Tab-separated table of C-alpha atoms (C1' of nucleotides) in Angstrom:
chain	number	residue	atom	x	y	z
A	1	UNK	CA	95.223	50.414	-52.782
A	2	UNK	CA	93.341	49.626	-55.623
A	3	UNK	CA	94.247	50.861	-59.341
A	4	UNK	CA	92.294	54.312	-60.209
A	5	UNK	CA	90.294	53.547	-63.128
A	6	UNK	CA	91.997	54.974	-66.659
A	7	UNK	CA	89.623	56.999	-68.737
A	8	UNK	CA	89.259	54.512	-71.553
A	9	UNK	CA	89.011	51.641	-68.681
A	10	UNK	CA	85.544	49.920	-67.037
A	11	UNK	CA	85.951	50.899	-63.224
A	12	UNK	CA	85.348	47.603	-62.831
A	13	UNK	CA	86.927	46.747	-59.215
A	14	UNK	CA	86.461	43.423	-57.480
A	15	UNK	CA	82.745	43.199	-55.991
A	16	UNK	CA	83.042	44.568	-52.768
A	17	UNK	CA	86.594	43.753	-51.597
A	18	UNK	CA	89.848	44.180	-52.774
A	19	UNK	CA	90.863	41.145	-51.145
A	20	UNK	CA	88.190	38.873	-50.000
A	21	UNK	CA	90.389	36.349	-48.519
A	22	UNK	CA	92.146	38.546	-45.793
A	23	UNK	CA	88.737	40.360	-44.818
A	24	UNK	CA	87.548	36.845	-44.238
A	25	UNK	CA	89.940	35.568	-42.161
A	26	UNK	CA	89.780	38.661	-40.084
A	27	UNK	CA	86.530	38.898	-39.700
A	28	UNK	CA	86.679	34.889	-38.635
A	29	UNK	CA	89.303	35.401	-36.162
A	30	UNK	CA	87.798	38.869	-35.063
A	31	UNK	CA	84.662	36.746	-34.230
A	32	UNK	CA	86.636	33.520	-32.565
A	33	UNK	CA	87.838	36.364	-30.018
A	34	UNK	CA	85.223	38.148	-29.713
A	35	UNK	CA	82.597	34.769	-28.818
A	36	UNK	CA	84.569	31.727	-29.443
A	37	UNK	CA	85.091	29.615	-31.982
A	38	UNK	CA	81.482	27.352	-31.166
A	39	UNK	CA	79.671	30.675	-32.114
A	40	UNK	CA	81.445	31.256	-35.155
A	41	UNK	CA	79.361	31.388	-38.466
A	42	UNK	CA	79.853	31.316	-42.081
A	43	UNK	CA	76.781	33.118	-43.053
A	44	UNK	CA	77.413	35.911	-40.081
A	45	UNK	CA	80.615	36.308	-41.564
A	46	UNK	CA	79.177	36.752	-44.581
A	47	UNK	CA	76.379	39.100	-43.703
A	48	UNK	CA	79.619	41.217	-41.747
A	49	UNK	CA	81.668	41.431	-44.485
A	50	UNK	CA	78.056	42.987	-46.776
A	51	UNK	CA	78.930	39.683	-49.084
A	52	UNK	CA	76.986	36.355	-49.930
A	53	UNK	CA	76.919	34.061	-47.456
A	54	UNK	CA	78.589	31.654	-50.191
A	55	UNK	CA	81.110	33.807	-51.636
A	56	UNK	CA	83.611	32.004	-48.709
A	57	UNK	CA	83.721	29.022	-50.756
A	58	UNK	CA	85.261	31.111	-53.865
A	59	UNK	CA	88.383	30.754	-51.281
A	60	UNK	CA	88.066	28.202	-48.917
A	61	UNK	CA	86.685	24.436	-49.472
A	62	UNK	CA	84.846	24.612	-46.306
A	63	UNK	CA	84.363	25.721	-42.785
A	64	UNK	CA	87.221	23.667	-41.504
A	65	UNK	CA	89.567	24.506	-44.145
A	66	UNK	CA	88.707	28.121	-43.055
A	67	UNK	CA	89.892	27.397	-39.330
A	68	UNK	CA	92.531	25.711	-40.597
A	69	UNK	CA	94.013	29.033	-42.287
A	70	UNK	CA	93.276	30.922	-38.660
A	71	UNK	CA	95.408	28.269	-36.922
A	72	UNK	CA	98.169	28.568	-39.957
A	73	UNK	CA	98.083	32.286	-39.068
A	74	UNK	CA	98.319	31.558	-34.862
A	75	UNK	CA	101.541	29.139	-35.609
A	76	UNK	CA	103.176	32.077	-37.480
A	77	UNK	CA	102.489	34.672	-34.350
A	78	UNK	CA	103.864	32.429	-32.292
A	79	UNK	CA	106.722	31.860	-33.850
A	80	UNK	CA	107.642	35.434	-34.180
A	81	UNK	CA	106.431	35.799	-30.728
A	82	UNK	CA	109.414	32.755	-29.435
A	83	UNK	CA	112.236	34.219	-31.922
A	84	UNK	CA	112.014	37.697	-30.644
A	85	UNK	CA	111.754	36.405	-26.983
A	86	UNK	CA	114.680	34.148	-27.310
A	87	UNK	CA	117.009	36.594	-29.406
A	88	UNK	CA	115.962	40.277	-27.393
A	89	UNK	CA	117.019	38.052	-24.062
A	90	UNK	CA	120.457	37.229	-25.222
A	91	UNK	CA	120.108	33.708	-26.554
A	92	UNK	CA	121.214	32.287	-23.012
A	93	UNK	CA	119.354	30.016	-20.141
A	94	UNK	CA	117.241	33.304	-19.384
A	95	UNK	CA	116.262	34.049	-22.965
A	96	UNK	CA	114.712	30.169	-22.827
A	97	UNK	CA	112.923	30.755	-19.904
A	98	UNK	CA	111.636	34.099	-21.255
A	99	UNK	CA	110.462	31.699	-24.553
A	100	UNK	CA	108.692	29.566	-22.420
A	101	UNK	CA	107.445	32.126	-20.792
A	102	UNK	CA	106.193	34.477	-24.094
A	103	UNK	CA	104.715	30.923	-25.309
A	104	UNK	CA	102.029	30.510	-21.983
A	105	UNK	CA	101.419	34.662	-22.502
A	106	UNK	CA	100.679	34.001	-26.102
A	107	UNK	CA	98.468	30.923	-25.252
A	108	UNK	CA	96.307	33.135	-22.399
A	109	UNK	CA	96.341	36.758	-24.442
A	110	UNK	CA	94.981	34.389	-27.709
A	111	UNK	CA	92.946	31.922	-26.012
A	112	UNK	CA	90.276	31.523	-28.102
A	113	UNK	CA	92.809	31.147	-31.431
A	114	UNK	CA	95.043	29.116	-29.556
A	115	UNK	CA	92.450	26.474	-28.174
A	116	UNK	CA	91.581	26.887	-32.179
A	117	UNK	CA	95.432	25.866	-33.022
A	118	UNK	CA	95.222	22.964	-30.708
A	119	UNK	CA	91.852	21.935	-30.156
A	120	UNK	CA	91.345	18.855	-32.127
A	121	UNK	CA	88.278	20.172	-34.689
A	122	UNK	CA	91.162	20.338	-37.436
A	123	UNK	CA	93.215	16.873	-37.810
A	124	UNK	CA	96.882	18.054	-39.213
A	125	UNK	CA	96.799	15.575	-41.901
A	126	UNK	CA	94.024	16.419	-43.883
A	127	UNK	CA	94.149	20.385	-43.700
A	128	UNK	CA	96.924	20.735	-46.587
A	129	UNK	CA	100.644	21.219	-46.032
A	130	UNK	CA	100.940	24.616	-44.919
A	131	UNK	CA	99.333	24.156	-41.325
A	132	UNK	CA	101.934	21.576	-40.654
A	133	UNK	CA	104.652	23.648	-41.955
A	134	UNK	CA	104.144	26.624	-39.966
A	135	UNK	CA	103.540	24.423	-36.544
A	136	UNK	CA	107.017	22.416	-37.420
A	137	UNK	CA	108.426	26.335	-37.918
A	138	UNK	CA	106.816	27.356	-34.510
A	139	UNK	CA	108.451	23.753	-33.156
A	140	UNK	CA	111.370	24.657	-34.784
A	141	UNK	CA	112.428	27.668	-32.832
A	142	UNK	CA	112.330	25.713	-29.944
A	143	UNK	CA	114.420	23.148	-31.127
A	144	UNK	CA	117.073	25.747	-32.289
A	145	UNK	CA	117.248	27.440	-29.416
A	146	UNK	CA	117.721	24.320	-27.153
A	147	UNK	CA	120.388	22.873	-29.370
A	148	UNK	CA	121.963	26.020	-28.731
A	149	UNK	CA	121.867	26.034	-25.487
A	150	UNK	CA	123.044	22.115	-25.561
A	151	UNK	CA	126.254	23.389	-27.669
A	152	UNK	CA	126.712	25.729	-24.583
A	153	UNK	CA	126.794	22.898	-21.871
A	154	UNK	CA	123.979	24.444	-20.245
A	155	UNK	CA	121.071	21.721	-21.031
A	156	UNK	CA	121.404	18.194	-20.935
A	157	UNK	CA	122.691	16.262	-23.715
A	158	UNK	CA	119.880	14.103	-24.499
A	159	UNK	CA	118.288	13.983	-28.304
A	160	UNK	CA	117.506	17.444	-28.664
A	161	UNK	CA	113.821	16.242	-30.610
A	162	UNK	CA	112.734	14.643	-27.744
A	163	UNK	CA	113.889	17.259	-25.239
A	164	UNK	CA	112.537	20.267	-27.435
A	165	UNK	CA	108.962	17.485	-27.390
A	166	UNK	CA	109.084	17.462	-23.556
A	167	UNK	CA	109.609	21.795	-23.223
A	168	UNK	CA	107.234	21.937	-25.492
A	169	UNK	CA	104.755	19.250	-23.429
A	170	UNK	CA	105.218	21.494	-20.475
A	171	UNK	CA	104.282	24.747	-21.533
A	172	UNK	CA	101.281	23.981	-23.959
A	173	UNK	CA	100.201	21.994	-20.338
A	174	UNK	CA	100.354	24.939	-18.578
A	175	UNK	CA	98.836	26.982	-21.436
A	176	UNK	CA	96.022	24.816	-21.576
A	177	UNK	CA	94.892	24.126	-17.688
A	178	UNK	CA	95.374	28.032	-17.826
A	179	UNK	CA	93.309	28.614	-20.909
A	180	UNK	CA	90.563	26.133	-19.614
A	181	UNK	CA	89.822	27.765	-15.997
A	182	UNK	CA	91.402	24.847	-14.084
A	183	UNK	CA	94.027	27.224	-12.305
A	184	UNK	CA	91.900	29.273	-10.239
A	185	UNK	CA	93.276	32.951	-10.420
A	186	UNK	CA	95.652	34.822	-12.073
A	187	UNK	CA	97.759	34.491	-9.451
A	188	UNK	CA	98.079	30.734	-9.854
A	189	UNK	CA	98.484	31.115	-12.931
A	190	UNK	CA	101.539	33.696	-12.656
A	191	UNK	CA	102.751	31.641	-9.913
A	192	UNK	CA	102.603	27.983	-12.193
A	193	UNK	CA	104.822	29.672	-14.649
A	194	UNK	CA	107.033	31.481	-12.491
A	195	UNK	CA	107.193	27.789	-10.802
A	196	UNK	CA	107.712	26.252	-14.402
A	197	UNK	CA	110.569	28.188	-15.580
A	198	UNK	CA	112.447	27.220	-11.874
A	199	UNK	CA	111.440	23.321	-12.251
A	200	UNK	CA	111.534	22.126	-15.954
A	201	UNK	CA	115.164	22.998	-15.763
A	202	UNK	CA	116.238	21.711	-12.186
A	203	UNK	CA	113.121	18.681	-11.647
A	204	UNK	CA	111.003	18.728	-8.915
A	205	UNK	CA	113.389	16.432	-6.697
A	206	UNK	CA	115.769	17.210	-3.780
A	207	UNK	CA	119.700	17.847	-4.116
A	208	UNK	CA	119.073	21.277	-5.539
A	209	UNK	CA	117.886	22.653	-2.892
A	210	UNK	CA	119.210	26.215	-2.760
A	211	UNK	CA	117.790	27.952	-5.733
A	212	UNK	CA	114.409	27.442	-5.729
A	213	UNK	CA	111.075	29.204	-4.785
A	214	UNK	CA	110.163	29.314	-0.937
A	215	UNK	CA	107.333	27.036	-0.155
A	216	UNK	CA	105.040	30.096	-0.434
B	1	UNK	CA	66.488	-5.130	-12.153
B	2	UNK	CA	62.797	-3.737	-12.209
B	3	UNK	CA	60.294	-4.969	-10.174
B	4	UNK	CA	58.646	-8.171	-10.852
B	5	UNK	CA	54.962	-6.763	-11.172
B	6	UNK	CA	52.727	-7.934	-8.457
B	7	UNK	CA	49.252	-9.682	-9.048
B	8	UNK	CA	47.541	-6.716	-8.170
B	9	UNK	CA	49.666	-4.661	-9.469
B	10	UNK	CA	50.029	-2.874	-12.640
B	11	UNK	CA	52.742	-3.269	-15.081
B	12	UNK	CA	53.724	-0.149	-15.075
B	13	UNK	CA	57.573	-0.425	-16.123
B	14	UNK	CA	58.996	2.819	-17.949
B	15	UNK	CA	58.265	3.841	-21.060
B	16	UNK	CA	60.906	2.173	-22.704
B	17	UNK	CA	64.141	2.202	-20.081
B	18	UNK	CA	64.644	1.588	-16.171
B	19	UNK	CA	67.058	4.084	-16.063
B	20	UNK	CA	67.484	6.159	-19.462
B	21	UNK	CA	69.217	8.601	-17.946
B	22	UNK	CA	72.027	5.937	-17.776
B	23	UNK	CA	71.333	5.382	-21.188
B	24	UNK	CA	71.667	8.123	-22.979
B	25	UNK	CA	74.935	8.692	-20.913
B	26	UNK	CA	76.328	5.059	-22.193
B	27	UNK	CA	74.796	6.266	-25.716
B	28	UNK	CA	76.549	9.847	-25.755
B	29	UNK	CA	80.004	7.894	-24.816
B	30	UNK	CA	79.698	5.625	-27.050
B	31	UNK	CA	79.220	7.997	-29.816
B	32	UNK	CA	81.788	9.971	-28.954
B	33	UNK	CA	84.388	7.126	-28.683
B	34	UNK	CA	83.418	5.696	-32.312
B	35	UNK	CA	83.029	9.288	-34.501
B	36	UNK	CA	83.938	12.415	-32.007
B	37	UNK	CA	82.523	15.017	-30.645
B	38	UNK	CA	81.064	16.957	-33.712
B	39	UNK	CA	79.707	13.941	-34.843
B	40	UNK	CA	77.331	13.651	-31.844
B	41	UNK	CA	73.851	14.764	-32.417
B	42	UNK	CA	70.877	14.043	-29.701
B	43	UNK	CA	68.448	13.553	-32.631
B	44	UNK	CA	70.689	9.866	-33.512
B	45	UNK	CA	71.340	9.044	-29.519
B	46	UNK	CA	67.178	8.927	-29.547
B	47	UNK	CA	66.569	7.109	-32.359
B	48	UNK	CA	69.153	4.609	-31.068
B	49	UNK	CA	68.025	4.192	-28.071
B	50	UNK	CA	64.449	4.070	-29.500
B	51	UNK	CA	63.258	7.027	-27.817
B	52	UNK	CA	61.554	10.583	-28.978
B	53	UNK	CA	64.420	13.320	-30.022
B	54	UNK	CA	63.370	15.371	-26.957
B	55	UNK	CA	63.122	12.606	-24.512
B	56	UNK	CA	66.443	13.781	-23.227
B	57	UNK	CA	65.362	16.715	-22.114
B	58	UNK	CA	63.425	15.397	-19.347
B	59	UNK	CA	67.066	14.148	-18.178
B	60	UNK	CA	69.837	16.893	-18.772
B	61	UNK	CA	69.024	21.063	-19.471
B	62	UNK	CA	70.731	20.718	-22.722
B	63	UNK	CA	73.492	19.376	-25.202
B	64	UNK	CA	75.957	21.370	-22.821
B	65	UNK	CA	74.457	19.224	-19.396
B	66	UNK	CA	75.022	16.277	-21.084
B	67	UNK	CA	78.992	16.755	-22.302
B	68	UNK	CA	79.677	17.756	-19.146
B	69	UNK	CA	77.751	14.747	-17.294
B	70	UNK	CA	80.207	12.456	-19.759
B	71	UNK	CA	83.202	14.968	-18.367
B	72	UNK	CA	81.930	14.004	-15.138
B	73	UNK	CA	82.405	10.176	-15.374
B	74	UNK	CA	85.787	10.835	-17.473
B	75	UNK	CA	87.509	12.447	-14.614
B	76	UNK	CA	86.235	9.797	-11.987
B	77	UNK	CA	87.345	6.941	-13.740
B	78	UNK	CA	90.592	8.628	-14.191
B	79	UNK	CA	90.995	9.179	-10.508
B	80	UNK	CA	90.507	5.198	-10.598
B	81	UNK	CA	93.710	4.730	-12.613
B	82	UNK	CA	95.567	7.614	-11.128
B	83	UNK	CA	94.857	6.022	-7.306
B	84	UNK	CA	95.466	2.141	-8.503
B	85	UNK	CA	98.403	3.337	-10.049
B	86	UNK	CA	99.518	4.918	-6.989
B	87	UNK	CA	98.843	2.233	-4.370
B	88	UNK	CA	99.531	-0.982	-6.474
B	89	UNK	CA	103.043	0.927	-7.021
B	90	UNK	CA	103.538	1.084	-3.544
B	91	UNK	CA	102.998	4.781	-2.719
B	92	UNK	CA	107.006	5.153	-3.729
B	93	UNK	CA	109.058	7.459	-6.171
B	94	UNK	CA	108.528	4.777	-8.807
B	95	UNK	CA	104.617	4.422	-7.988
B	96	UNK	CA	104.159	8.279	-8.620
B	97	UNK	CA	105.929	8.033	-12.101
B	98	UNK	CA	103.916	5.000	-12.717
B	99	UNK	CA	100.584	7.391	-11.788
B	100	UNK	CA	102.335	9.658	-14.623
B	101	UNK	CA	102.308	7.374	-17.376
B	102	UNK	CA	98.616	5.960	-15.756
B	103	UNK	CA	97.678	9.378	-17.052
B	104	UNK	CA	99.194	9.489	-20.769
B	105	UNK	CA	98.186	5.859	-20.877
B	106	UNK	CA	94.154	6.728	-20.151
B	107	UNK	CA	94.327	10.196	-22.318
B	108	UNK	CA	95.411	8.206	-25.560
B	109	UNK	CA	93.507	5.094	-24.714
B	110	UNK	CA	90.409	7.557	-23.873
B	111	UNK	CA	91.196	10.383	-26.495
B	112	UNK	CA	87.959	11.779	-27.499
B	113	UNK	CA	86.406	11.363	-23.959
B	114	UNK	CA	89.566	13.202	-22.479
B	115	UNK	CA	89.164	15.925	-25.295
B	116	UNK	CA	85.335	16.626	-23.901
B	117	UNK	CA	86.906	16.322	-20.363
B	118	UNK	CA	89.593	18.908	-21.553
B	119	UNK	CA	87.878	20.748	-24.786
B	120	UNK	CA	86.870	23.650	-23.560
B	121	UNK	CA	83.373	23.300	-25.092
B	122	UNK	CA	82.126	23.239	-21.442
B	123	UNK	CA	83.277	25.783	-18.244
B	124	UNK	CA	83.504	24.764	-14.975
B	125	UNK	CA	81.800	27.500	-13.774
B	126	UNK	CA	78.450	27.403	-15.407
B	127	UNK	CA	77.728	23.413	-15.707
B	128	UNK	CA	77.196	22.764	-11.997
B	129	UNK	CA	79.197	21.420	-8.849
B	130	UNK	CA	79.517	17.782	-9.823
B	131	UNK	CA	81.757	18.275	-12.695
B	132	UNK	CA	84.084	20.617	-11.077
B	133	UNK	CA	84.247	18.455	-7.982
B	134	UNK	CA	84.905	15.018	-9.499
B	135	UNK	CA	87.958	16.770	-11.521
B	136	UNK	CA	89.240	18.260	-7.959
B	137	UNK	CA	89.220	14.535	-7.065
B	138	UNK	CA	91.049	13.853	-9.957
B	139	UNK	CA	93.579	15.910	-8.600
B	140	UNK	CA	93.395	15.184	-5.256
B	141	UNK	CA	94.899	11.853	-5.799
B	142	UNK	CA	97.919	13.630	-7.081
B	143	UNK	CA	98.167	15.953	-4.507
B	144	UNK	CA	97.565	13.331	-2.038
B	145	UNK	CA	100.541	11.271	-3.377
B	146	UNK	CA	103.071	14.339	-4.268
B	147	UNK	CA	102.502	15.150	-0.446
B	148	UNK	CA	103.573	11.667	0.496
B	149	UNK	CA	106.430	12.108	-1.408
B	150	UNK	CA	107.607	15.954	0.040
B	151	UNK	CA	107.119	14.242	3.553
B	152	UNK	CA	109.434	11.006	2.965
B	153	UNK	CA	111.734	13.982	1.022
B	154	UNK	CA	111.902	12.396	-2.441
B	155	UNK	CA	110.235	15.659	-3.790
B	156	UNK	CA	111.076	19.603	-3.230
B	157	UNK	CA	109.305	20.797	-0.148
B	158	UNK	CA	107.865	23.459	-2.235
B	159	UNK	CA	103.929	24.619	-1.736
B	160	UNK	CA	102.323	21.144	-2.648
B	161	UNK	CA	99.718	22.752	-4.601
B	162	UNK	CA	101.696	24.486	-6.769
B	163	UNK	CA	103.954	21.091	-7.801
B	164	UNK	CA	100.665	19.207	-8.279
B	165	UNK	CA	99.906	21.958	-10.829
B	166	UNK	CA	103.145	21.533	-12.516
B	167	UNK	CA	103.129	17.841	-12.093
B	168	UNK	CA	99.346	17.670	-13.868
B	169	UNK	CA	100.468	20.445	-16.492
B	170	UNK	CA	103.121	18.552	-17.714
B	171	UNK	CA	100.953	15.196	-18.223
B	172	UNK	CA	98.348	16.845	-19.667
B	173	UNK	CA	100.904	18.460	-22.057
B	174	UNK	CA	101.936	15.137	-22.633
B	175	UNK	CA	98.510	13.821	-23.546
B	176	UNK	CA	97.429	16.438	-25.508
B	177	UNK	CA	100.389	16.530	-27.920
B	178	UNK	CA	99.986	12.780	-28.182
B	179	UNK	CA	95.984	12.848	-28.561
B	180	UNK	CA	96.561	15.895	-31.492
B	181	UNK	CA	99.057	13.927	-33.691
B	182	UNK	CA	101.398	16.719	-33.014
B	183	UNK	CA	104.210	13.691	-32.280
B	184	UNK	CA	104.498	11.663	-35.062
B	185	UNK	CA	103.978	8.357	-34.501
B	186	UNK	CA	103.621	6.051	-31.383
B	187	UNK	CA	107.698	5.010	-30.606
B	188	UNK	CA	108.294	9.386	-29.936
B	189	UNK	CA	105.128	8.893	-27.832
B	190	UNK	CA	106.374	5.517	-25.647
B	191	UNK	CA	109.317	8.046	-26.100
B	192	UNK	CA	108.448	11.650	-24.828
B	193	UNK	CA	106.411	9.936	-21.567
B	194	UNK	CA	109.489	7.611	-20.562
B	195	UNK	CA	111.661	10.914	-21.040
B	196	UNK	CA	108.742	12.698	-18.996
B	197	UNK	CA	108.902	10.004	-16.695
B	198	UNK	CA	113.130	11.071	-15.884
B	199	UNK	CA	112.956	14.765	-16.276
B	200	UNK	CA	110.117	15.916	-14.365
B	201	UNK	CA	112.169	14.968	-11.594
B	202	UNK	CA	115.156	15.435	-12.173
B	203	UNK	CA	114.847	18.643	-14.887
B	204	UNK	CA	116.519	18.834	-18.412
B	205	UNK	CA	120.246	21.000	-17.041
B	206	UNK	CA	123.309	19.515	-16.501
B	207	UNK	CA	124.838	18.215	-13.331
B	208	UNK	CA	122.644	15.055	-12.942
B	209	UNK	CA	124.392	13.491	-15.693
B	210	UNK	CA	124.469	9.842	-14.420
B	211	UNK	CA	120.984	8.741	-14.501
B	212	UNK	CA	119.478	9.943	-17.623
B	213	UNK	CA	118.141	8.191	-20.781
B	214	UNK	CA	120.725	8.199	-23.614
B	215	UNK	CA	120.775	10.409	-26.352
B	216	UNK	CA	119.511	7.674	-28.987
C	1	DA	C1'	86.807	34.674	-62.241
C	2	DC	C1'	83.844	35.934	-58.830
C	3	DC	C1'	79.520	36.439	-56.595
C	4	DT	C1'	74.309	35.691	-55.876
C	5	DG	C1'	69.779	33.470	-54.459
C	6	DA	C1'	67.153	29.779	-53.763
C	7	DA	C1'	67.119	25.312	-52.123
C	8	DC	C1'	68.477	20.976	-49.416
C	9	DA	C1'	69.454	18.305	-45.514
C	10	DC	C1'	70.448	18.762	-40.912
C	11	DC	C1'	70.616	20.465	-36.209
C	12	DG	C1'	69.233	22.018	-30.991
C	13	DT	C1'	65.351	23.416	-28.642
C	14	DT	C1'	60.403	24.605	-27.361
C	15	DC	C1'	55.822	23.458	-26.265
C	16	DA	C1'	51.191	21.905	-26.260
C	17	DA	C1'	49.418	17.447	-26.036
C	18	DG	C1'	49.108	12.643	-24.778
C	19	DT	C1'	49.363	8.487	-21.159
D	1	DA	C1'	56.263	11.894	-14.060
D	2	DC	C1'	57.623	10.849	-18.428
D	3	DC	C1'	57.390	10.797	-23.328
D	4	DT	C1'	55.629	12.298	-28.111
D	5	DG	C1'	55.012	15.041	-32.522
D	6	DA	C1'	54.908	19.049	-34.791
D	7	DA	C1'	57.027	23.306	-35.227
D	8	DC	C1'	60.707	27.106	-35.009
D	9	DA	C1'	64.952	29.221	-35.857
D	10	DC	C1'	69.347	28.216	-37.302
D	11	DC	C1'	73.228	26.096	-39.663
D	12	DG	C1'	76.842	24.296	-43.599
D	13	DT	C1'	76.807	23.297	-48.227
D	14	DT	C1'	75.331	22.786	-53.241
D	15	DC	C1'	74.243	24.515	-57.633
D	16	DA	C1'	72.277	26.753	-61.492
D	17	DA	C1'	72.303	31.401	-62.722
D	18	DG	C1'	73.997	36.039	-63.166
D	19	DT	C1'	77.875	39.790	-64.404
DNA sequence: ACCTGAACACCGTTCAAGT
DNA sequence: ACCTGAACACCGTTCAAGT
């Protein structure tokens, strides 16, 4: 990767690391999966990558604005992670269920960075533009798809925002009760979403009686 | 509250507190309502309750003990709203939706107590029975009333417990999306829960055109 | 420009000692 | 039984100094 040294030049590579940035956030997010993000460490980090424990703050203002960048990154997975869900299933009502149903796999594969993307110890104003933009992106293939499928007749007509606000409600709720241990086994858990695909489209009430899951 | 101290008796009231368990539990809360989680630190809660920085040991194993004793008293007082909700709604299809928005209501009026409730920083498993049986309660109530409902066949006779999961995953979804400033401002809020309040029931497909909120 | 090393203020927790 | 005071190990962050 790096440029061999020319006779006449110093060899004189960057300190340790060709790219400090990118080892750092791997080694950050390697570490919030590994033990969570509450046991996550600037100096250990540090000390990993055989660097300072300072030299982080050549490239990020702070701790926060370090997680920040890890939950940038999760909103960009998951994004690719809904657009190949909803365009390998043929863009129809299955394909959506198959998104929603990527979205909770994402959330319980990535716990740890997910509960990092959503947990509250980074406020989306402060951390700089890009966080926001990737989670509108992530929001955004949501909202394509179920205008799409609006166009088609298939999902009710309402404003598509709030709609694509309510699908999105419903599976970051599941996500999270999954995430935090309040579903008891994976069962549950398999069963919930199975459950959720059936219900967020048809409602929990009676008159649609035939298609739904036996009482189980 | 304390004793009067007999005659004979001597004044031996507590240190400093009748009941500083109680205390620091009020103190914690507090805290937490006013600056966050992160921001609370056991060395301040003693100081302002005038008490040693290690008194609280004497009351709760650790930092840990104490967040969850605060999740504790979250989810009972939730079950409060959820159940007055219920019953002062008259136990109908319009009571359960008002339990619904009870929920949304207490999560943003209660944000960072429902956060600890919901953070993640604690597990169920390892901080004792009482916290993991007060949040069953929690969901009792809903359980309780969603069964009401499947018996007077306003709701899908599907397995009860699996529709209270839904039901509570979709709420907390709710919540948490309000709670994270991931909607952006408080009329989508009002918005998304009197949308969640028509669709859980009902679902987001066509064929129920009639009673739905227009597309304003 | 990028990294280091020492230092600062702060934290949760332990433990022998007091009453 | 309940609380204190000093101490320990650890943390994020700053800053003058090195190359």
């Amino acid at each position: 990767m790096a440029k061999i040294a020319g006779k006449g030049r110093k060899p004189r590579r960057p300190y340790h690391h060709g790219n400090l940035r990118r080892g750092l956030l791997d080694e950050a997010l390697a570490t919030i999966r590994a033990e969570g993000v509450d046991r996550l460490t600037l100096r250990e980090i540090g000390t990993r990558l055989g660097v300072s424990r300072t030299a982080l703050y050549r490239h990020f203002a702070d701790k926060r604005a370090l997680l920040a960048a890890v939950a940038t990154e999760g909103f960009r997975t998951l994004r690719q992670h809904l657009e190949a869900a909803w365009v390998e299933g043929g863009r129809n009502r299955e394909a959506f269920e198959a998104m929603g149903t990527a979205y909770i796999r994402f959330a319980i594969a990535n716990s740890s960075h997910y509960r990092v993307m959503f947990g509250g110890s980074i406020d989306p104003k402060v951390c700089g533009p890009e966080l926001a933009a990737e989670a509108a992106g992530a929001f955004q293939a949501l909202v394509d798809a179920l205008s799409s499928l609006q166009r088609a007749g298939i999902v009710r007509a309402d404003d598509t925002l709030t709609t694509a606000r309510y699908v999105w409600a419903v599976v970051h709720g599941v996500s999270m009760l999954a995430i935090n241990g309040q579903l008891p086994d994976p069962v549950s858990i398999d069963g919930l979403t199975r459950y959720t695909s059936d219900r967020l489209l048809t409602g929990i009430d009676v008159g649609r009686a035939l298609s739904g899951a036996p009482r189980g």
